Amino acid sequence: MMSPSMLFLMVLLYGFVLFGVASYAVSGARTGRSRISHPAIYVLSLGIWHTSWTFYGNVGRMSTVGMDFMAIYLGVTLVVGSWWFVLRKMIRICRKQQIVSIADLISSRYGHSLPLGMLVAVFSLVVTLPYIALQLKAISDTFALLSTPLAPGADFSFAGFSDMALPAALILGGFAVLFGARHLDPLSRHEGLVAAVALGSLVKLIAMVAVGLFFVFGMFDGPADLFGRFLTELPRHRHLLLLGTEQIPFSSWFSMGLVSMLAFMCLPHMFHLQVVENTDPRHVTDAMWMFPLYMFAIQLFIVPIALGGLVLAGGQTPMAEYFALFIPLAAGKDFLALLVFIGGISGAAAMVMVSAVALANLMANHLAVPVLLKYGLEQEGFSRKLLVLKQMLILAVVLMGYAYYRLMGDKGSLVDTGLIAFVGAAQLAPALLGGLFWRRANRNGALTGLCLGVLVWFVTLMLPALVRAGWLEPGILEQGLFGCSMLKPAALLGLDNLQVLPHALFWSLGLNLCGYVVLSLFTQQQARELEQSEKFVDAADGVVTTGAQRRLTKAPTVVEFVELMAKFVGETKAYAAIADYLGDKEIDTRGSLGEREIADLKRFSELTLAGSVGAVPARIIIENYLSSRGSEMEDVFDIFGSVTISRKAGREQLGVLHEAARLVSGGLELNTILDNLLDLLQEQFRLDLCVVRVLDESSGLLQVISRRGVVLEHFGEAERTVDQETYVGEVFLNNSAMAVNDTDFLEKPLPAILIRREKILSFAHAPIDIEGQAVGVLSAFSRSAKGIFTNEFMELFENLAGQMGVALRNARQTAQLISAREREMELQLARSVQQSLLPEKTPDVSGISLAGACIPAREVGGDYFDYFPSGEAGMDLLIADVSGHDFGAALLMAEVRTFIRAKAEEDLPPARMLEVLNAFFYEDLSRSELFITLMYLRYAPEDRRLTFSGAGHNPPLLRRAADATCVPLASEGLILGVLEQVSFTEKHLQLEPGDLLLLYTDGIIEGQSPDGELFGEERLAALLHDLHDLEPEEIIQRILEQLRLFIGEASFKDDVSMVAMKLARS
Amino acid sequence: MPRPDSFKPREVWGLATVLFLVFFNFPLLQVFNSEKTVFGLPLLWAYLLGGWIICIVLIRLFVKRLEGQEAAEPPVGEGDGAP
């Protein structure tokens, strides 16, 4: 028996020792040399896994139920054995992406999903609270037990507290703040905390071994005696040595192992120590066998303590959990009891402190900061505020744990409460592990799975706990949720032959996995997720190279490797290097290479590039090149090739540029690309606001098309005029970048006021140009620091702006292509409609042969010809040219055709036809400022008489067969659409057998040769003379051929139409 | 070229995991599930502890082999090994 004040003093003393060790570690960290970077310290820090649960809960479990607690440690051994593949990968990813918590990791993997991060953060908190409560309960219980032993239930009070949980919570919270939130660390490393935890783990081990040896050799004569007495004295407790008993069916054994494996990875404090506080990934390798050894040693004596305790207590179990404490006490070994007590406190304290720090980070980063940023918190002194916030959160977490302990009571045993936390934490495992190894896993799946898992966890474990604590009616357990017997918390869907743990684990993890897998399979990943899933899944693990595993669509040739290298090291060097490499090897430099040769050459190219750009970028370049051949990704390397990056450019810069190039060439939509680029910029350099403005042609203003970061109305939303009044305008006009590293010194008065009002400390603008012509401006603003826009940064910044230019150009070209394509399709349609308006077949008129052709200069034109029967056996012929060859002309042409076809039935003479046409179209034509030339002819076959009337059209050519002369059929009519009332004259002509008549539009005679010479009427007449023996169809073809030859490679400037009519020789 | 090494860590690890699950699970555990004692220790407890120790030794050997392999062949896919 010890006095409470004495105990309290011992605890405080121990606290100060821990604090001293922590300070020592921190002082090392400040000088830059970590004093805790050692595999043994890493292993000991992971000893946090052994909380007070190990000390008391397991002993209680062993002496009442059996040895299923060993599954916890065996399961974890299996997890630790997989560290080479799993933990190392997690650490690597977290380093690369600066991830500092499990919520961070999961949300990053699924496209930096804010809701997912929030959900994981909240849920981590909820599941950890029971575990924290459990530790507080252990501290409180043992404190009471040690100061008032052998009188369980006796009233306890110390310094006004009837229970030590609250003082313990406050003290632990205070220590956690001291160790974990004295100042802000971007990497969230807390060397002091780790040192304290490691020391605590050492104390735990010593205490456990000491008390174990005391039981085995102090209270008994060795293990044989201990177990012998147990078996003989307590035969009804023999089942404790067995598995598969009523209390521990094998399903429970297996579930216990599985749930502890998953909880070991997913509990926030475990994740924090394994991943975030890892100082060197190489320590993982040593820890893989050292940590199981530690676990082995610390649990070795649990069975002897439990069974020995049972023997000594005569089989009484009410105090079984605390055998290790009160049996030494009863034997007068106060010091040993104190050691155990301190060991238990160590386990509890370490868990509470690290959890509080980890959870405070989680909540600060995923809940508080996003909310604060959203509601535009004053940014002044943000980092100091963040620190205070974290400190408050740490205290809040510990106090919430205490609240859980008070509200939920201490009815449940340590193990039961612990399992609630374990099953809860295990719900994070599918999203975490799936994210690392399954490429298709997506956000929808993770969200759905997690929600389902949490829901089932709540129903199967939390509801019964709430009932036990008296917060809910026990009826729920009997009748099921909402009175539905299918929803009994202990027997969902009537599954009632499983114990609580296997039952809860089966349903929660099962539904979680189903939701996760099904949604991942049947919904799409977003673009950002796709990026991240590649980065996560492909994060190379150790000796396995990703490049070699990927299938190449087509094996690359040596020449391609050389071209790739030349982009980075210059052609001369690249060729010299390859010549050196090939030496006397016989390789066809243009042929495809074999697998082995590719591997060799890949390594060689990598080395060559590494000398110039560094090892990591070199590998990125080569691997991406190999994996992306034949895809759009090749653009990446062109971009890289054209951007001049100084050799000094570091790995980070190259990384950003490479990432940017990937985004630009990724084939996403412009807005997505710009958003992603801004995200990249903002994340990498912790800027407060990044904005892209692009010149809007119609308004002449620079308008915001993409924005990331805090909402600042003037800087993030308002457009800018293109003038020298603003910095954006100036950068745009001068097409050169600028940076202001201290906004206390600004020349432009108006911007200065606004910039200071928004508390911007520094900013930079860079023009976004397309082929040297500025089209927009990229801006970055920082409220947190002056002087961040260094020359190196500006180089990168301008390169990013350049890549945005590429993205803009690509997007515009694509848009143009699409609109051209759409237009072309419309025109194709119009053209086929127009072509269908031309006469399909020649009328059946005796003694003549007839043909016509119309070739529009563009898709549609204003030329038109027609022939149709008229009178008894006659035929009307006409050819017309509407000025212009656009849609308007084409429409008018269609109208003219309809009109003429309709009037043709009235059998009007040609001159009269022209008059009504003119009268009818005059208004339309003069309004649209168009006009029509037209030639209307009527042929009567019985007397071979031709009647014609013209309206300003080129006179048709008539070749007389009799004297082989060519004469134009002149007629002096006015163009249609000039005057409202016009009268046309009509001429008559007698045709003879063999005569050839050609109607044409001015497109023919105005065809120009490359020298500017016109095709002319004479040339046409001569051609007609030469071709008169041919059939009309062929004549037209020949004329067209000649015209094409004449104008050379140019296309027709004007529509070309012809109608040829030939009278049969008698 | 690195010397061809027949040691395939993933396969070895996969096999070990399966064996682990078999040896520490129903039904194989049933073989040792009795109240007998060996050297005065309960049989099942001794079996679990013995198997566990063997596991730790195997992990140690596995890790040593992996480290040896990694040292022989610089980690091509390792992100942190850059100069």
CSV table of C-alpha atoms in Angstrom, one decimal, chain B:
chain,number,residue,atom,x,y,z
B,1,MET,CA,24.4,-6.5,-65.8
B,2,PRO,CA,23.4,-7.7,-62.4
B,3,ARG,CA,23.9,-11.3,-61.9
B,4,PRO,CA,20.7,-13.2,-62.5
B,5,ASP,CA,19.3,-14.0,-59.1
B,6,SER,CA,16.7,-16.7,-58.7
B,7,PHE,CA,15.5,-15.1,-55.4
B,8,LYS,CA,12.1,-13.7,-55.9
B,9,PRO,CA,11.1,-11.8,-52.8
B,10,ARG,CA,7.5,-11.5,-53.6
B,11,GLU,CA,7.0,-15.2,-54.2
B,12,VAL,CA,8.9,-16.1,-51.1
B,13,TRP,CA,6.9,-13.7,-49.0
B,14,GLY,CA,3.6,-14.8,-50.5
B,15,LEU,CA,4.4,-18.5,-49.7
B,16,ALA,CA,5.5,-17.6,-46.2
B,17,THR,CA,2.3,-15.7,-45.6
B,18,VAL,CA,0.2,-18.7,-46.7
B,19,LEU,CA,2.2,-21.0,-44.5
B,20,PHE,CA,1.9,-18.7,-41.6
B,21,LEU,CA,-1.9,-18.6,-42.0
B,22,VAL,CA,-2.0,-22.4,-42.2
B,23,PHE,CA,0.2,-23.1,-39.2
B,24,PHE,CA,-1.5,-20.6,-36.9
B,25,ASN,CA,-5.0,-21.4,-37.8
B,26,PHE,CA,-7.8,-23.9,-37.6
B,27,PRO,CA,-7.5,-26.8,-38.4
B,28,LEU,CA,-3.8,-27.3,-37.9
B,29,LEU,CA,-3.9,-25.7,-34.5
B,30,GLN,CA,-6.3,-28.5,-33.5
B,31,VAL,CA,-3.4,-30.9,-33.6
B,32,PHE,CA,-1.7,-29.1,-30.7
B,33,ASN,CA,-4.9,-28.1,-29.0
B,34,SER,CA,-4.6,-30.3,-25.9
B,35,GLU,CA,-4.0,-30.0,-22.1
B,36,LYS,CA,-0.8,-32.0,-22.3
B,37,THR,CA,2.5,-30.4,-21.3
B,38,VAL,CA,5.9,-30.6,-22.8
B,39,PHE,CA,8.8,-29.9,-20.5
B,40,GLY,CA,6.2,-28.7,-18.1
B,41,LEU,CA,4.8,-26.1,-20.5
B,42,PRO,CA,1.3,-26.3,-22.0
B,43,LEU,CA,1.5,-27.8,-25.4
B,44,LEU,CA,-0.5,-25.2,-27.4
B,45,TRP,CA,1.3,-22.3,-25.7
B,46,ALA,CA,4.7,-23.8,-26.4
B,47,TYR,CA,3.7,-24.5,-30.0
B,48,LEU,CA,2.6,-20.9,-30.6
B,49,LEU,CA,5.7,-19.4,-29.0
B,50,GLY,CA,8.0,-21.8,-30.8
B,51,GLY,CA,6.3,-21.1,-34.2
B,52,TRP,CA,6.5,-17.4,-33.5
B,53,ILE,CA,10.3,-17.6,-32.8
B,54,ILE,CA,10.8,-19.5,-36.0
B,55,CYS,CA,8.9,-16.8,-37.8
B,56,ILE,CA,11.1,-14.1,-36.4
B,57,VAL,CA,14.2,-16.0,-37.4
B,58,LEU,CA,12.8,-16.5,-40.9
B,59,ILE,CA,12.0,-12.8,-41.3
B,60,ARG,CA,15.6,-12.1,-40.2
B,61,LEU,CA,16.9,-14.4,-42.9
B,62,PHE,CA,14.5,-13.0,-45.5
B,63,VAL,CA,15.5,-9.4,-44.7
B,64,LYS,CA,19.2,-10.2,-44.8
B,65,ARG,CA,18.8,-11.8,-48.2
B,66,LEU,CA,16.9,-8.8,-49.5
B,67,GLU,CA,19.4,-6.4,-48.2
B,68,GLY,CA,22.2,-8.4,-49.8
B,69,GLN,CA,20.3,-8.3,-53.1
B,70,GLU,CA,19.6,-4.6,-52.9
B,71,ALA,CA,23.3,-3.9,-52.2
B,72,ALA,CA,24.4,-6.0,-55.2
B,73,GLU,CA,22.0,-4.2,-57.4
B,74,PRO,CA,21.5,-0.5,-56.7
B,75,PRO,CA,17.8,0.1,-56.2
B,76,VAL,CA,16.6,1.3,-59.6
B,77,GLY,CA,13.2,2.0,-58.4
B,78,GLU,CA,14.2,3.6,-55.1
B,79,GLY,CA,13.2,7.2,-54.7
B,80,ASP,CA,15.5,8.1,-51.9
B,81,GLY,CA,18.7,6.6,-53.1
B,82,ALA,CA,19.5,9.5,-55.5
B,83,PRO,CA,22.8,11.3,-55.1
